Short mmCIF file of C-alpha atoms in Angstrom, two decimals:
data_model
loop_
_atom_site.label_atom_id
_atom_site.label_comp_id
_atom_site.label_asym_id
_atom_site.label_seq_id
_atom_site.Cartn_x
_atom_site.Cartn_y
_atom_site.Cartn_z
CA ARG Q 1 -20.70 224.73 295.60
CA LYS Q 2 -17.76 222.99 297.25
CA GLU Q 3 -15.36 221.21 294.94
CA VAL Q 4 -16.01 217.83 296.57
CA GLU Q 5 -18.91 217.31 298.96
CA GLN Q 6 -19.58 214.36 301.22
CA ASP Q 7 -21.97 213.63 304.04
CA PRO Q 8 -19.66 213.68 307.08
CA GLY Q 9 -21.72 211.08 308.95
CA PRO Q 10 -20.98 209.38 311.22
CA PHE Q 11 -22.49 206.22 309.89
CA ASN Q 12 -22.90 203.75 312.74
CA VAL Q 13 -23.67 200.25 311.49
CA PRO Q 14 -23.53 196.71 312.89
CA GLU Q 15 -21.17 194.10 311.54
CA GLY Q 16 -22.50 192.53 308.39
CA ALA Q 17 -24.45 195.58 307.30
CA THR Q 18 -24.30 197.14 303.86
CA VAL Q 19 -23.53 200.84 303.81
CA ALA Q 20 -23.29 203.36 300.97
CA PHE Q 21 -21.47 206.68 300.79
CA ASN Q 22 -22.13 209.37 298.24
CA CYS Q 23 -20.06 212.22 296.93
CA THR Q 24 -20.59 215.04 294.45
CA TYR Q 25 -17.96 217.09 292.67
CA SER Q 26 -18.20 220.45 290.97
CA ASN Q 27 -15.59 220.33 288.19
CA SER Q 28 -17.05 218.65 285.12
CA ALA Q 29 -13.56 218.47 283.59
CA SER Q 30 -12.27 216.14 286.31
CA GLN Q 31 -10.88 212.93 284.87
CA SER Q 32 -9.77 210.76 287.76
CA PHE Q 33 -11.72 209.69 290.80
CA PHE Q 34 -10.75 207.78 293.89
CA TRP Q 35 -11.83 206.64 297.30
CA TYR Q 36 -9.15 206.92 299.96
CA ARG Q 37 -9.39 205.57 303.47
CA GLN Q 38 -7.96 207.37 306.48
CA ASP Q 39 -7.66 205.77 309.88
CA CYS Q 40 -7.54 207.95 312.96
CA ARG Q 41 -4.28 209.92 313.12
CA LYS Q 42 -2.91 208.11 310.07
CA GLU Q 43 -2.19 209.15 306.52
CA PRO Q 44 -4.74 208.55 303.75
CA LYS Q 45 -4.34 205.39 301.71
CA LEU Q 46 -5.86 204.56 298.37
CA LEU Q 47 -8.85 202.24 298.70
CA MET Q 48 -9.83 202.08 295.06
CA SER Q 49 -9.99 204.04 291.86
CA VAL Q 50 -13.40 204.75 290.37
CA TYR Q 51 -14.02 204.02 286.71
CA SER Q 52 -16.87 205.10 284.48
CA SER Q 53 -18.01 201.51 284.08
CA GLY Q 54 -18.05 200.97 287.82
CA ASN Q 55 -15.67 198.64 289.57
CA GLU Q 56 -15.69 196.14 292.36
CA ASP Q 57 -12.97 194.98 294.72
CA GLY Q 58 -14.16 192.27 297.06
CA ARG Q 59 -16.78 193.79 299.35
CA PHE Q 60 -16.30 197.25 297.91
CA THR Q 61 -18.07 198.64 294.85
CA ALA Q 62 -17.45 202.10 293.42
CA GLN Q 63 -19.58 203.83 290.82
CA LEU Q 64 -19.27 207.06 288.87
CA ASN Q 65 -22.03 209.05 287.22
CA ARG Q 66 -20.36 211.73 285.13
CA ALA Q 67 -23.63 213.32 284.03
CA SER Q 68 -24.65 213.92 287.63
CA GLN Q 69 -21.05 214.43 288.84
CA TYR Q 70 -21.69 211.85 291.50
CA ILE Q 71 -19.52 209.10 292.97
CA SER Q 72 -20.57 206.33 295.30
CA LEU Q 73 -18.95 203.66 297.44
CA LEU Q 74 -20.82 200.59 298.62
CA ILE Q 75 -19.44 198.37 301.37
CA ARG Q 76 -21.07 195.00 301.81
CA ASP Q 77 -20.80 192.71 304.85
CA SER Q 78 -19.17 195.42 306.99
CA LYS Q 79 -16.31 194.37 309.25
CA LEU Q 80 -15.09 196.02 312.43
CA SER Q 81 -11.88 196.81 310.57
CA ASP Q 82 -13.81 198.91 308.06
CA SER Q 83 -14.22 201.61 310.71
CA ALA Q 84 -12.43 204.65 309.30
CA THR Q 85 -13.00 207.88 307.43
CA TYR Q 86 -13.63 207.47 303.71
CA LEU Q 87 -12.43 210.29 301.52
CA CYS Q 88 -13.88 211.04 298.12
CA VAL Q 89 -11.08 212.34 295.92
CA VAL Q 90 -11.08 213.98 292.51
CA ASN Q 91 -8.21 215.07 290.29
CA LYS Q 92 -8.25 218.37 288.55
CA HIS Q 93 -8.08 218.28 284.78
CA GLN Q 94 -5.63 215.50 284.12
CA ALA Q 95 -3.59 212.80 285.80
CA GLY Q 96 -0.72 214.05 287.89
CA THR Q 97 -2.30 217.26 289.14
CA ALA Q 98 -3.27 217.88 292.73
CA LEU Q 99 -6.01 215.84 294.31
CA ILE Q 100 -9.05 217.57 295.74
CA PHE Q 101 -10.22 215.79 298.86
CA GLY Q 102 -13.64 215.73 300.34
CA LYS Q 103 -13.77 216.14 304.10
CA GLY Q 104 -14.64 212.50 304.46
CA THR Q 105 -17.41 210.30 305.75
CA THR Q 106 -16.85 208.56 309.05
CA LEU Q 107 -17.90 204.93 309.38
CA SER Q 108 -18.12 203.10 312.67
CA VAL Q 109 -18.86 199.37 312.56
CA SER Q 110 -19.84 197.78 315.84
CA SER Q 111 -20.20 194.18 316.96
CA GLY Y 1 10.08 198.88 299.14
CA ALA Y 2 10.45 202.15 300.99
CA GLY Y 3 7.48 204.44 301.08
CA VAL Y 4 7.29 208.19 301.45
CA SER Y 5 9.09 209.36 304.57
CA GLN Y 6 8.76 212.65 306.39
CA SER Y 7 10.72 214.31 309.15
CA PRO Y 8 10.36 215.28 311.85
CA SER Y 9 7.30 213.31 312.86
CA ASN Y 10 6.43 215.94 315.43
CA LYS Y 11 7.52 219.55 315.73
CA VAL Y 12 6.64 221.97 318.49
CA THR Y 13 7.67 225.55 317.95
CA GLU Y 14 7.01 228.99 319.33
CA LYS Y 15 4.99 231.57 317.47
CA GLY Y 16 7.21 233.63 315.20
CA LYS Y 17 9.86 230.96 314.64
CA ASP Y 18 10.64 229.44 311.25
CA VAL Y 19 10.26 225.70 310.65
CA GLU Y 20 11.40 223.31 307.92
CA LEU Y 21 9.63 220.09 307.14
CA ARG Y 22 11.23 217.41 305.00
CA CYS Y 23 9.80 214.88 302.58
CA ASP Y 24 11.59 211.96 300.91
CA PRO Y 25 9.37 210.65 298.12
CA ILE Y 26 9.32 207.15 296.71
CA SER Y 27 12.29 206.68 294.41
CA GLY Y 28 11.35 207.29 290.79
CA HIS Y 29 8.17 209.20 291.51
CA THR Y 30 8.19 212.38 289.44
CA ALA Y 31 5.37 214.18 291.21
CA LEU Y 32 5.44 215.43 294.79
CA TYR Y 33 2.65 217.14 296.71
CA TRP Y 34 2.27 218.89 300.03
CA TYR Y 35 -1.04 218.99 301.90
CA ARG Y 36 -2.05 219.99 305.37
CA GLN Y 37 -4.81 218.68 307.55
CA SER Y 38 -6.08 220.62 310.53
CA LEU Y 39 -7.81 218.81 313.38
CA GLY Y 40 -11.14 217.43 312.22
CA GLN Y 41 -10.76 218.96 308.78
CA GLY Y 42 -10.15 217.64 305.29
CA LEU Y 43 -6.88 217.74 303.42
CA GLU Y 44 -5.89 221.11 302.00
CA PHE Y 45 -3.65 221.18 298.92
CA LEU Y 46 -0.59 223.40 299.32
CA ILE Y 47 1.88 222.88 296.47
CA TYR Y 48 2.72 220.43 293.70
CA PHE Y 49 5.98 219.61 291.90
CA GLN Y 50 6.06 217.70 288.61
CA GLY Y 51 9.43 216.88 287.14
CA ASN Y 52 11.29 219.99 286.05
CA SER Y 53 8.14 222.06 285.53
CA ALA Y 54 7.40 225.16 287.56
CA PRO Y 55 5.60 224.13 290.74
CA ASP Y 56 1.88 224.74 291.23
CA LYS Y 57 1.85 227.00 294.28
CA SER Y 58 -1.82 227.87 294.09
CA GLY Y 59 -2.64 226.30 297.46
CA LEU Y 60 -0.07 228.10 299.60
CA PRO Y 61 -2.05 230.13 302.15
CA SER Y 62 0.39 233.03 302.46
CA ASP Y 63 3.87 234.18 301.44
CA ARG Y 64 5.18 232.79 304.73
CA PHE Y 65 4.95 229.35 303.10
CA SER Y 66 7.46 228.15 300.53
CA ALA Y 67 8.74 224.84 299.27
CA GLU Y 68 11.66 223.52 297.30
CA ARG Y 69 12.39 220.25 295.61
CA THR Y 70 16.07 219.65 295.04
CA GLY Y 71 17.33 217.32 292.33
CA GLY Y 72 13.83 216.13 291.60
CA SER Y 73 13.74 214.16 294.83
CA VAL Y 74 13.71 215.48 298.40
CA SER Y 75 11.43 218.40 299.20
CA THR Y 76 11.45 220.92 302.02
CA LEU Y 77 8.42 222.94 303.11
CA THR Y 78 9.37 226.09 304.99
CA ILE Y 79 7.03 228.13 307.13
CA GLN Y 80 8.38 231.48 308.23
CA ARG Y 81 7.19 233.41 311.28
CA THR Y 82 4.85 230.62 312.32
CA GLN Y 83 1.40 231.45 313.65
CA GLN Y 84 -0.87 229.37 315.86
CA GLU Y 85 -3.23 228.76 312.93
CA ASP Y 86 -0.37 226.97 311.16
CA SER Y 87 -0.76 224.10 313.63
CA ALA Y 88 -1.75 221.04 311.61
CA VAL Y 89 -0.47 217.79 310.20
CA TYR Y 90 1.56 218.42 307.06
CA LEU Y 91 1.37 215.52 304.63
CA CYS Y 92 3.60 214.84 301.67
CA ALA Y 93 2.63 212.54 298.82
CA SER Y 94 4.39 211.32 295.69
CA SER Y 95 3.17 209.69 292.54
CA TRP Y 96 4.18 208.21 289.22
CA THR Y 97 0.66 207.90 287.85
CA ALA Y 98 -2.55 209.37 289.22
CA GLU Y 99 -2.39 207.34 292.45
CA GLN Y 100 -0.68 209.26 295.23
CA PHE Y 101 1.17 207.64 298.11
CA PHE Y 102 1.28 209.55 301.36
CA GLY Y 103 3.92 209.84 304.01
CA PRO Y 104 3.04 209.62 307.71
CA GLY Y 105 3.01 213.39 308.07
CA THR Y 106 4.62 215.94 310.36
CA ARG Y 107 2.47 217.13 313.24
CA LEU Y 108 3.26 220.82 313.75
CA THR Y 109 2.22 222.57 316.93
CA VAL Y 110 2.75 226.30 317.23
CA LEU Y 111 2.55 227.54 320.79
#
């Protein structure tokens, strides 16, 4: 099983749509979880951290299910500017260690 | 404030030559990471420095790869006797907490 697995997509959605991405991770000892966003030919940038209780930032909602080792990202009211690759990211055992990146899910929002 | 900077932004070299890639982390960040991303692929962890601790070199693909971090700040990634499969974007990141901030990367092309 890969350390972090994501559906590569692409997800092609119209503006205003709601879209959800899923991710699974293999290391049950992982403690920190993130969604990063990467635009074409750019460096990854943190979108949001993922907490056990779930968290929301505007149109974005992230959820973590530790029992199933599953992370999700929900984007509501998609904008053209949301078009990017979304990377599911997991730390190894504790904060400060290397991040393990999924290969990303590509989202394309069209008008 | 200043982010993570990397130089050069692009490097073209001939097979068999050595290359050095530089990373200037965000001031005060104790952790520094190197990753590489091949075309269409996810990020691959290479090496991690944390303060004065011995670096985590577990991601280096061969002994042709090495990295140093001088004075707890600037880092240099060296690739000896480059091969065509070394062609990729090499990304540096730094962090104070679990969130990592990435530089723009160095695009390495080995002819």
